[in-house]
Coordinates of C-alpha atoms in Angstrom, one line a residue:
Chain A
X1 CA 0.0 0.0 0.0
X2 CA 1.8 3.2 -1.1
X3 CA 1.7 6.6 0.4
X4 CA 1.9 9.9 -1.4
X5 CA 3.6 12.9 0.4
X6 CA 3.5 16.4 -0.9
X7 CA 5.7 18.9 0.9
X8 CA 8.9 20.8 1.1
X9 CA 12.4 19.5 0.3
X10 CA 14.9 22.0 1.6
X11 CA 18.3 23.0 2.9
X12 CA 18.4 23.7 6.6
X13 CA 21.0 25.7 8.5
X14 CA 20.5 24.9 12.2
X15 CA 22.2 26.1 15.3
X16 CA 21.6 24.4 18.6
X17 CA 23.5 24.7 21.9
X18 CA 25.4 21.6 20.8
X19 CA 26.6 22.7 17.4
X20 CA 25.8 24.0 14.0
X21 CA 24.8 22.3 10.7
X22 CA 25.2 24.3 7.4
X23 CA 22.8 23.7 4.5
X24 CA 21.9 20.1 5.4
X25 CA 19.0 18.2 4.0
X26 CA 15.7 19.2 5.5
X27 CA 12.1 19.9 4.6
X28 CA 8.9 18.2 5.7
X29 CA 8.7 15.8 2.8
X30 CA 12.3 14.6 3.3
X31 CA 11.8 13.7 7.0
X32 CA 8.4 12.3 6.3
X33 CA 9.5 10.1 3.4
X34 CA 12.5 8.5 5.1
X35 CA 10.5 7.8 8.2
X36 CA 7.5 6.3 6.2
X37 CA 9.8 4.3 4.0
X38 CA 10.5 1.8 6.9
X39 CA 6.9 0.6 6.5
X40 CA 5.6 1.2 3.0
X41 CA 6.6 2.5 -0.5
X42 CA 6.6 6.3 -0.6
X43 CA 5.7 8.5 -3.6
X44 CA 7.4 11.9 -3.1
X45 CA 6.1 15.2 -4.7
X46 CA 8.1 18.3 -4.1
X47 CA 10.4 20.8 -5.8
X48 CA 14.1 21.6 -5.6
X49 CA 16.4 24.0 -7.3
X50 CA 19.3 23.3 -9.6
X51 CA 21.6 23.5 -6.6
X52 CA 20.1 20.2 -5.3
X53 CA 22.5 17.5 -6.1
X54 CA 23.1 13.8 -6.1
X55 CA 24.5 13.9 -2.6
X56 CA 21.1 15.1 -1.3
X57 CA 19.2 12.6 -3.4
X58 CA 21.3 9.9 -2.0
X59 CA 19.2 10.1 1.2
X60 CA 16.3 8.7 -0.7
X61 CA 18.1 6.0 -2.7
X62 CA 18.2 2.4 -1.6
X63 CA 14.8 2.9 0.0
X64 CA 11.3 2.4 -1.4
X65 CA 11.0 6.2 -2.1
X66 CA 10.0 7.1 -5.6
X67 CA 11.3 10.6 -6.5
X68 CA 9.8 10.9 -10.0
X69 CA 7.6 13.6 -8.5
X70 CA 10.5 15.6 -7.1
X71 CA 10.5 18.4 -9.7
X72 CA 13.7 20.3 -10.5
X73 CA 13.2 24.0 -11.2
X74 CA 15.7 26.6 -12.3
X75 CA 16.7 28.6 -9.2
X76 CA 17.6 27.8 -5.7
X77 CA 16.2 25.2 -3.3
X78 CA 14.1 26.4 -0.3
X79 CA 16.4 27.3 2.6
X80 CA 15.5 27.6 6.2
X81 CA 17.8 28.9 8.9
X82 CA 16.9 28.6 12.6
X83 CA 18.5 28.8 16.0
X84 CA 17.3 27.0 19.1
X85 CA 17.3 28.3 22.7
X86 CA 19.5 26.5 25.3
X87 CA 16.6 24.3 26.3
X88 CA 15.6 23.4 22.7
X89 CA 12.0 24.3 23.6
X90 CA 11.9 27.4 21.5
X91 CA 13.5 28.5 18.3
X92 CA 14.0 31.6 16.2
X93 CA 13.8 31.6 12.5
X94 CA 16.7 33.5 11.2
X95 CA 15.7 33.3 7.6
X96 CA 13.3 31.6 5.3
X97 CA 14.3 31.8 1.6
X98 CA 11.4 30.1 -0.2
X99 CA 13.2 30.3 -3.6
X100 CA 11.7 27.8 -6.0
X101 CA 9.2 26.6 -3.3
X102 CA 7.4 29.9 -3.8
X103 CA 6.3 28.7 -7.2
X104 CA 5.5 25.1 -6.2
X105 CA 2.5 23.7 -8.0
X106 CA 2.3 20.1 -7.1
X107 CA 2.0 17.8 -10.2
X108 CA 1.1 14.2 -9.3
X109 CA 2.7 11.7 -11.7
X110 CA 0.2 9.3 -13.3
X111 CA 1.8 6.3 -11.4
X112 CA 1.2 8.1 -8.1
X113 CA -2.5 8.6 -8.6
X114 CA -3.6 5.4 -7.1
X115 CA -1.8 6.1 -3.7
X116 CA -4.0 4.8 -0.9
X117 CA -2.7 7.2 1.8
X118 CA -2.1 10.9 1.1
X119 CA -0.2 13.2 3.3
X120 CA -0.6 16.9 2.5
X121 CA 2.4 18.6 4.1
X122 CA 2.2 22.2 5.4
X123 CA 1.6 24.1 2.2
X124 CA -1.2 26.5 0.9
X125 CA -4.5 24.8 1.5
X126 CA -5.5 25.7 -2.1
X127 CA -2.5 23.6 -3.3
X128 CA -3.4 20.9 -0.8
X129 CA -6.9 20.7 -2.5
X130 CA -5.3 20.7 -5.9
X131 CA -3.4 17.5 -4.9
X132 CA -6.6 15.8 -3.9
X133 CA -8.1 16.6 -7.3
X134 CA -5.3 14.7 -8.9
X135 CA -5.6 11.5 -6.9
X136 CA -8.2 8.7 -7.4
X137 CA -9.8 7.5 -4.2
X138 CA -7.3 7.4 -1.3
X139 CA -8.3 5.4 1.8
X140 CA -6.8 8.1 4.1
X141 CA -6.2 11.7 3.5
X142 CA -4.1 13.4 6.3
X143 CA -2.9 16.9 6.4
X144 CA -0.7 19.3 8.3
X145 CA -1.0 23.0 8.5
X146 CA 0.3 26.0 10.4
X147 CA -0.7 29.4 11.9
X148 CA 0.1 31.2 8.7
X149 CA -2.7 29.4 6.9
X150 CA -5.0 29.2 9.8
X151 CA -5.1 33.0 10.0
X152 CA -4.3 33.9 6.4
X153 CA -6.4 31.4 4.5
X154 CA -9.0 30.3 7.0
X155 CA -11.8 29.7 4.4
X156 CA -9.6 27.7 2.0
X157 CA -8.2 25.7 4.9
X158 CA -11.8 24.8 6.0
X159 CA -12.5 23.5 2.5
X160 CA -9.4 21.3 2.6
X161 CA -10.3 20.0 6.1
X162 CA -13.7 19.0 4.8
X163 CA -11.9 16.5 2.6
X164 CA -9.5 15.3 5.2
X165 CA -9.8 12.3 7.6
X166 CA -6.7 13.0 9.8
X167 CA -5.3 16.4 10.9
X168 CA -1.8 16.6 12.4
X169 CA -1.1 19.8 14.3
X170 CA 0.8 21.0 17.3
X171 CA -1.1 22.2 20.4
X172 CA -0.8 25.9 19.6
X173 CA -2.2 25.2 16.1
X174 CA -5.1 23.2 17.5
X175 CA -5.9 26.1 19.8
X176 CA -5.7 28.7 17.0
X177 CA -7.7 26.7 14.6
X178 CA -10.5 25.9 17.0
X179 CA -10.5 29.1 19.1
X180 CA -10.6 26.7 22.2
X181 CA -7.8 26.6 24.8
X182 CA -8.8 23.3 26.2
X183 CA -7.6 20.5 23.9
X184 CA -10.6 18.2 24.4
X185 CA -12.8 21.0 23.3
X186 CA -10.4 22.0 20.5
X187 CA -10.4 18.5 19.1
X188 CA -14.2 18.4 19.1
X189 CA -14.4 21.7 17.3
X190 CA -12.0 20.5 14.7
X191 CA -13.8 17.3 14.2
X192 CA -16.9 19.3 13.3
X193 CA -14.8 20.8 10.4
X194 CA -14.3 17.3 8.8
X195 CA -11.4 15.2 10.1
X196 CA -12.4 12.3 12.3
X197 CA -9.0 11.9 13.8
X198 CA -7.1 14.8 15.4
X199 CA -3.4 14.2 16.3
X200 CA -2.0 16.9 18.5
X201 CA 1.8 16.9 18.8
X202 CA 3.1 18.3 22.0
X203 CA 6.9 17.9 21.4
X204 CA 8.6 16.7 24.6
X205 CA 5.2 16.2 26.2
X206 CA 4.1 13.6 23.7
X207 CA 1.0 13.2 21.6
X208 CA -2.7 13.4 22.2
X209 CA -5.0 11.7 19.6
X210 CA -8.7 12.1 19.4
X211 CA -10.4 9.6 17.2
X212 CA -14.1 10.1 17.2
X213 CA -15.0 10.2 20.9
X214 CA -11.9 8.1 21.9
X215 CA -8.7 9.7 23.3
X216 CA -5.2 8.2 23.3
X217 CA -2.2 9.8 25.0
X218 CA 1.4 8.8 24.3
X219 CA 4.4 10.3 26.0
X220 CA 7.6 11.4 24.2
X221 CA 10.4 8.9 24.8
X222 CA 12.5 10.3 27.6
X223 CA 15.9 10.9 26.0
X224 CA 19.0 11.9 27.8
X225 CA 20.3 13.8 24.8
X226 CA 18.1 15.8 22.5
X227 CA 20.5 17.1 19.9
X228 CA 18.3 18.8 17.3
X229 CA 14.5 18.8 17.3
X230 CA 14.2 20.0 13.6
X231 CA 12.0 17.6 11.6
X232 CA 10.7 15.7 14.6
X233 CA 7.1 16.5 13.8
X234 CA 7.4 15.5 10.2
X235 CA 9.3 12.4 11.1
X236 CA 6.5 11.6 13.6
X237 CA 3.9 12.1 10.7
X238 CA 6.0 9.8 8.5
X239 CA 6.2 7.0 11.0
X240 CA 2.5 7.4 11.9
X241 CA 1.1 7.4 8.4
X242 CA 3.7 5.0 7.0
X243 CA 2.9 2.5 9.6
X244 CA -0.9 2.9 8.9
X245 CA -0.4 2.6 5.1
X246 CA 1.5 -0.6 5.7
X247 CA -1.1 -1.9 8.1
X248 CA -4.2 -3.9 6.9
X249 CA -6.6 -1.7 8.9
X250 CA -6.8 1.8 10.3
X251 CA -9.1 0.9 13.2
X252 CA -8.6 2.3 16.8
X253 CA -5.8 -0.2 17.8
X254 CA -3.9 0.4 14.5
X255 CA -4.1 4.2 15.0
X256 CA -2.6 3.8 18.5
X257 CA 0.2 1.6 17.3
X258 CA 0.8 4.1 14.5
X259 CA 1.0 7.0 17.1
X260 CA 3.6 5.1 19.1
X261 CA 5.5 4.2 15.9
X262 CA 5.6 7.9 14.9
X263 CA 6.8 8.8 18.3
X264 CA 9.5 6.1 18.1
X265 CA 10.8 7.4 14.8
X266 CA 10.7 11.0 16.1
X267 CA 12.8 10.0 19.1
X268 CA 15.6 8.8 16.8
X269 CA 15.3 11.9 14.6
X270 CA 16.2 14.3 17.4
X271 CA 19.4 12.4 18.3
X272 CA 21.4 14.0 15.4
X273 CA 21.3 16.9 12.9
X274 CA 19.2 16.6 9.7
X275 CA 18.2 13.1 8.7
X276 CA 21.5 11.7 9.9
X277 CA 20.1 9.3 12.5
X278 CA 17.2 8.2 10.4
X279 CA 19.6 7.3 7.6
X280 CA 21.5 4.8 9.8
X281 CA 18.4 3.4 11.5
X282 CA 17.4 -0.2 11.2
X283 CA 14.1 -1.9 11.6
X284 CA 15.3 -4.0 14.6
X285 CA 16.3 -0.7 16.4
X286 CA 12.9 0.7 15.7
X287 CA 11.1 -2.4 17.1
X288 CA 13.4 -2.4 20.1
X289 CA 12.5 1.2 20.9
X290 CA 8.8 0.6 20.3
X291 CA 9.1 -2.2 23.0
X292 CA 10.7 0.3 25.3
X293 CA 7.8 2.7 24.7
X294 CA 5.6 -0.1 25.8
X295 CA 7.7 -0.7 29.0
X296 CA 7.6 3.1 29.6
X297 CA 3.8 3.3 29.7
X298 CA 2.4 0.0 30.8
X299 CA 0.6 -0.4 34.1
X300 CA -1.8 -3.0 35.6
X301 CA -5.4 -2.7 36.6
X302 CA -6.3 -2.3 40.3
Chain B
X1 CA -0.9 0.3 57.0
X2 CA -1.1 4.0 58.1
X3 CA 0.4 7.0 56.6
X4 CA 1.7 10.1 58.3
X5 CA 1.5 13.5 56.6
X6 CA 3.1 16.7 57.8
X7 CA 2.2 19.9 56.0
X8 CA 0.0 22.9 55.8
X9 CA -3.7 23.3 56.5
X10 CA -4.8 26.6 55.2
X11 CA -7.5 28.9 54.0
X12 CA -7.2 29.6 50.3
X13 CA -8.7 32.5 48.3
X14 CA -8.6 31.6 44.7
X15 CA -9.6 33.4 41.5
X16 CA -9.9 31.6 38.2
X17 CA -11.4 32.6 34.9
X18 CA -14.5 30.7 36.1
X19 CA -15.1 32.3 39.5
X20 CA -13.7 33.1 42.9
X21 CA -13.6 31.1 46.1
X22 CA -13.1 33.0 49.4
X23 CA -11.3 31.5 52.4
X24 CA -12.0 27.9 51.5
X25 CA -10.2 24.9 52.9
X26 CA -6.7 24.4 51.4
X27 CA -3.2 23.5 52.3
X28 CA -1.0 20.6 51.2
X29 CA -1.9 18.3 54.1
X30 CA -5.7 18.9 53.6
X31 CA -5.6 17.8 49.9
X32 CA -3.2 15.0 50.6
X33 CA -5.1 13.6 53.6
X34 CA -8.5 13.4 51.9
X35 CA -7.0 11.8 48.7
X36 CA -4.9 9.3 50.7
X37 CA -7.9 8.4 53.0
X38 CA -9.6 6.5 50.1
X39 CA -6.9 3.8 50.5
X40 CA -5.4 3.9 54.0
X41 CA -5.7 5.5 57.4
X42 CA -4.1 8.9 57.6
X43 CA -2.4 10.5 60.5
X44 CA -2.4 14.3 60.0
X45 CA 0.1 16.7 61.6
X46 CA -0.3 20.4 61.0
X47 CA -1.2 23.6 62.7
X48 CA -4.3 25.9 62.5
X49 CA -5.3 29.1 64.2
X50 CA -8.2 29.8 66.5
X51 CA -10.2 30.9 63.4
X52 CA -10.3 27.3 62.1
X53 CA -13.7 25.9 63.0
X54 CA -15.8 22.7 63.0
X55 CA -17.0 23.5 59.5
X56 CA -13.5 23.1 58.1
X57 CA -12.7 20.0 60.3
X58 CA -15.9 18.4 58.8
X59 CA -13.9 17.7 55.7
X60 CA -11.8 15.2 57.6
X61 CA -14.6 13.6 59.6
X62 CA -16.2 10.4 58.6
X63 CA -13.0 9.4 56.9
X64 CA -10.0 7.4 58.3
X65 CA -8.2 10.7 59.1
X66 CA -6.8 11.1 62.6
X67 CA -6.6 14.8 63.5
X68 CA -5.1 14.4 66.9
X69 CA -1.9 15.9 65.4
X70 CA -3.6 19.0 64.1
X71 CA -2.4 21.5 66.6
X72 CA -4.5 24.6 67.4
X73 CA -2.5 27.7 68.1
X74 CA -3.6 31.2 69.2
X75 CA -3.6 33.4 66.1
X76 CA -4.8 33.1 62.5
X77 CA -4.6 30.1 60.1
X78 CA -2.2 30.2 57.2
X79 CA -3.9 32.1 54.3
X80 CA -2.9 31.9 50.6
X81 CA -4.4 34.0 47.9
X82 CA -3.8 33.4 44.2
X83 CA -5.1 34.3 40.8
X84 CA -4.8 32.1 37.7
X85 CA -4.3 33.2 34.1
X86 CA -7.0 32.6 31.6
X87 CA -5.4 29.3 30.5
X88 CA -4.8 28.1 34.1
X89 CA -1.2 27.4 33.3
X90 CA 0.3 30.1 35.4
X91 CA -0.8 31.8 38.6
X92 CA 0.2 34.8 40.6
X93 CA 0.4 34.7 44.3
X94 CA -1.5 37.7 45.6
X95 CA -0.7 37.1 49.3
X96 CA 0.8 34.5 51.6
X97 CA 0.0 35.1 55.2
X98 CA 1.9 32.4 57.1
X99 CA 0.3 33.4 60.4
X100 CA 0.5 30.5 62.8
X101 CA 2.3 28.3 60.2
X102 CA 5.3 30.5 60.6
X103 CA 5.8 29.0 64.1
X104 CA 5.0 25.4 63.1
X105 CA 7.1 22.9 65.0
X106 CA 5.7 19.5 64.0
X107 CA 5.0 17.3 67.1
X108 CA 4.3 13.7 66.3
X109 CA 1.7 12.2 68.7
X110 CA 2.9 8.9 70.2
X111 CA 0.2 6.9 68.4
X112 CA 1.5 8.2 65.0
X113 CA 5.1 7.1 65.5
X114 CA 4.7 3.7 64.0
X115 CA 3.4 5.1 60.7
X116 CA 4.8 2.9 57.9
X117 CA 4.7 5.6 55.2
X118 CA 5.7 9.2 55.9
X119 CA 5.0 12.2 53.6
X120 CA 7.0 15.3 54.4
X121 CA 5.0 18.1 52.8
X122 CA 6.7 21.2 51.5
X123 CA 8.2 22.8 54.7
X124 CA 11.6 23.8 55.9
X125 CA 13.9 20.8 55.4
X126 CA 15.1 21.2 59.0
X127 CA 11.5 20.6 60.2
X128 CA 11.2 17.7 57.8
X129 CA 14.2 16.0 59.4
X130 CA 12.8 16.8 62.8
X131 CA 9.7 14.7 61.9
X132 CA 11.9 11.8 60.9
X133 CA 13.6 11.8 64.3
X134 CA 10.2 11.4 65.9
X135 CA 9.1 8.3 63.9
X136 CA 10.2 4.8 64.4
X137 CA 11.2 2.9 61.2
X138 CA 8.9 3.9 58.3
X139 CA 8.9 1.7 55.2
X140 CA 8.8 4.6 52.9
X141 CA 9.8 8.3 53.4
X142 CA 8.6 10.6 50.7
X143 CA 9.1 14.3 50.5
X144 CA 8.1 17.4 48.6
X145 CA 10.0 20.7 48.4
X146 CA 10.1 23.9 46.5
X147 CA 12.5 26.4 45.0
X148 CA 12.5 28.5 48.2
X149 CA 14.2 25.6 50.0
X150 CA 16.3 24.4 47.0
X151 CA 17.9 27.8 46.9
X152 CA 17.6 29.0 50.5
X153 CA 18.5 25.9 52.4
X154 CA 20.4 23.8 49.9
X155 CA 22.6 22.0 52.5
X156 CA 19.7 21.2 54.9
X157 CA 17.6 19.9 52.0
X158 CA 20.5 17.6 51.0
X159 CA 20.5 16.2 54.5
X160 CA 16.8 15.5 54.3
X161 CA 17.0 14.0 50.9
X162 CA 19.7 11.6 52.1
X163 CA 17.0 10.1 54.4
X164 CA 14.3 10.0 51.7
X165 CA 13.2 7.2 49.4
X166 CA 10.8 9.1 47.2
X167 CA 11.0 12.7 46.0
X168 CA 7.9 14.4 44.5
X169 CA 8.7 17.7 42.7
X170 CA 7.5 19.5 39.6
X171 CA 9.7 19.8 36.5
X172 CA 11.0 23.2 37.3
X173 CA 12.0 22.1 40.8
X174 CA 13.7 19.0 39.4
X175 CA 15.7 21.2 37.1
X176 CA 16.6 23.7 39.9
X177 CA 17.6 21.0 42.4
X178 CA 19.8 19.1 39.9
X179 CA 21.1 21.9 37.8
X180 CA 20.2 19.8 34.7
X181 CA 17.7 20.9 32.1
X182 CA 17.1 17.4 30.8
X183 CA 14.8 15.5 33.1
X184 CA 16.5 12.1 32.6
X185 CA 19.8 13.6 33.7
X186 CA 18.0 15.6 36.4
X187 CA 16.5 12.4 37.9
X188 CA 19.9 10.7 37.8
X189 CA 21.5 13.6 39.6
X190 CA 18.8 13.6 42.3
X191 CA 19.0 9.9 42.8
X192 CA 22.7 10.4 43.7
X193 CA 21.4 12.6 46.6
X194 CA 19.5 9.8 48.2
X195 CA 16.0 9.1 46.8
X196 CA 15.7 6.0 44.7
X197 CA 12.4 7.2 43.2
X198 CA 11.9 10.6 41.6
X199 CA 8.4 11.6 40.7
X200 CA 8.3 14.6 38.4
X201 CA 4.9 16.3 38.2
X202 CA 4.2 18.1 34.9
X203 CA 0.7 19.4 35.5
X204 CA -1.4 19.0 32.3
X205 CA 1.4 17.1 30.7
X206 CA 1.3 14.2 33.2
X207 CA 3.9 12.6 35.4
X208 CA 7.4 11.1 34.8
X209 CA 8.7 8.6 37.4
X210 CA 12.2 7.4 37.6
X211 CA 12.6 4.4 39.8
X212 CA 16.2 3.3 39.8
X213 CA 17.0 3.0 36.1
X214 CA 13.4 2.4 35.1
X215 CA 11.2 5.2 33.7
X216 CA 7.4 5.4 33.7
X217 CA 5.3 8.1 32.0
X218 CA 1.7 8.7 32.6
X219 CA -0.4 11.4 30.9
X220 CA -2.8 13.7 32.8
X221 CA -6.4 12.8 32.2
X222 CA -7.7 14.9 29.3
X223 CA -10.5 16.9 31.0
X224 CA -12.9 19.1 29.1
X225 CA -13.2 21.5 32.1
X226 CA -10.3 22.3 34.4
X227 CA -12.0 24.5 37.0
X228 CA -9.2 25.1 39.6
X229 CA -5.8 23.5 39.6
X230 CA -5.1 24.4 43.3
X231 CA -4.1 21.4 45.3
X232 CA -3.8 19.0 42.3
X233 CA -0.1 18.2 43.1
X234 CA -0.9 17.5 46.8
X235 CA -3.9 15.4 45.8
X236 CA -1.7 13.5 43.4
X237 CA 0.8 12.9 46.2
X238 CA -2.1 11.7 48.5
X239 CA -3.4 9.3 45.9
X240 CA 0.0 8.0 45.1
X241 CA 1.3 7.4 48.6
X242 CA -2.1 6.5 50.0
X243 CA -2.4 3.8 47.4
X244 CA 1.2 2.6 48.1
X245 CA 0.6 2.5 51.8
X246 CA -2.5 0.4 51.3
X247 CA -0.7 -1.9 48.9
X248 CA 1.2 -5.0 50.1
X249 CA 4.3 -4.1 48.1
X250 CA 6.0 -1.0 46.7
X251 CA 7.7 -2.8 43.8
X252 CA 7.8 -1.4 40.3
X253 CA 4.3 -2.4 39.2
X254 CA 2.8 -1.1 42.5
X255 CA 4.6 2.2 42.0
X256 CA 3.1 2.5 38.5
X257 CA -0.4 1.8 39.7
X258 CA 0.2 4.3 42.4
X259 CA 1.2 7.0 39.9
X260 CA -2.0 6.4 37.9
X261 CA -4.0 6.4 41.1
X262 CA -2.5 9.8 42.1
X263 CA -3.2 11.1 38.6
X264 CA -6.8 9.9 38.9
X265 CA -7.4 11.6 42.2
X266 CA -5.8 14.8 40.9
X267 CA -8.1 14.8 37.8
X268 CA -11.1 15.0 40.2
X269 CA -9.5 17.6 42.3
X270 CA -9.3 20.2 39.5
X271 CA -13.0 19.8 38.6
X272 CA -14.1 22.2 41.5
X273 CA -12.8 24.7 44.0
X274 CA -11.0 23.6 47.2
X275 CA -11.7 20.0 48.2
X276 CA -15.3 20.2 47.0
X277 CA -15.0 17.4 44.4
X278 CA -12.8 15.1 46.5
X279 CA -15.4 15.3 49.3
X280 CA -18.2 13.9 47.1
X281 CA -16.0 11.3 45.5
X282 CA -16.7 7.6 45.8
X283 CA -14.4 4.6 45.3
X284 CA -16.4 3.3 42.4
X285 CA -15.9 6.7 40.6
X286 CA -12.2 6.5 41.3
X287 CA -11.9 2.9 39.9
X288 CA -13.9 3.9 36.9
X289 CA -11.6 6.7 36.0
X290 CA -8.6 4.6 36.7
X291 CA -10.0 2.2 34.0
X292 CA -10.4 5.1 31.7
X293 CA -6.8 6.0 32.3
X294 CA -5.9 2.5 31.1
X295 CA -8.1 2.9 28.0
X296 CA -6.4 6.2 27.4
X297 CA -2.9 4.8 27.3
X298 CA -3.0 1.2 26.2
X299 CA -1.6 0.0 22.9
X300 CA -0.5 -3.3 21.4
X301 CA 2.9 -4.6 20.4
X302 CA 3.8 -4.6 16.8

């Protein structure tokens, strides 16, 4: 069962208290694709400039990631630069050079159109809907968004959400989108906009999922060293949806396993800059940490 | 198996976005005792002024709470006044009138001295140690503290911690006490000071427990209405230690059940002002919410 991801492929320059990485591979679709590829074939749609070389593409090679949909445009690749505070809990964006990404018009190759799971990365909700018009009848449509669209394109975002089964956002975005501070109320308000499943990412505090009237809470894996949080949310989304796409069902128990799998992948992502840790990761390591997630949370009835 | 709690009994004046409560029953030992009394007999040591009447004592009557150790002193009862922000995530203390609490010298009645579990509420670490000198050989000594003592009486606090098996603190206190931002590292540093078990309370984000090298994470119960967070941490401690005191063992699985039981009690506490919800609570309601905690967190292996 293949998954289609539409999002950014970028260069990141990242400064953390532990070091600096200059123009390394980043972008939501990059993190997502590599994470999802552990579970299912991935069809990647994005855009890069003519400065994006074989060295960067190498991250996707040797994995079930189809890059036919990664368009190359004259110009420079999207570049984001950020700096994290000493506790890694906040970051300042130093620059966002959209470059070719400003002109991104997702074109879905014919052989991607039967993808059964679609992930609409954080792009203009008009473009997100354009993607849905180019695919046949996906089993699951999931989307991400951000405050820029919540405030700037509220109506368009509502139209996209009406066609979406799963929304992945962070807690601040859930509050902004719903106008509710309380996350239980926020999730209910968002469900009324279309998505049945609301996944609220809380960073170091884990994930809350509301699936219909059912709630599921998973902690973040307590790591001794968080090196660089960049891409953790997209890696979570890739592990979550990749696992679901590779799973025979998307019922409640499968959604829960997928949340923990996403959290597992994200816990590796933050151990190094860029996709460095994801690229050395093996399935046994993933399964071992998933088991440790279980050990971390399990308790008996009274 | 009885539990001894030493802490404050107070009047609270609380303002939240939902209303105001004037001079209602509060104090760490009050919340703790009522929560713990669902599981085990409680021996309460504290001090009140001559303005503390039968109406307030009524909260402890009809429960296995022994108030022989609740000293009455000439003067006024400790009074705390606070105001919460619109999101309930921060609060300003408007006034703290220690009154008779300033002169509190815990005296442990003879019939309390065999208590098997001891909870040292958040008081001067010198007084905490004085309590330990008056008890025989408790099975578990747990303590709470705050930044005021971490910074103001660092050496005395270290001496108390050396005699403690369980430390309950919030995340900011764990960081302050250890000098480590990362909570895994913080817990390890605190374990080196004495306590084997570190319980880190993260409010709406749940609880992290480190017991030796083992970690356990529990979410907070996702409530649609959080009315007043005052006393949630002490109620958690009461449910946690009360459950442990009433349990035949304090091994890893029992500690985990106790954490969830503490979280369960705390989730009721915040539904109303003061101890109002705890005082109407029944054991079947507690067990039902404990089961819902299990439903909230359970997931299958892959």
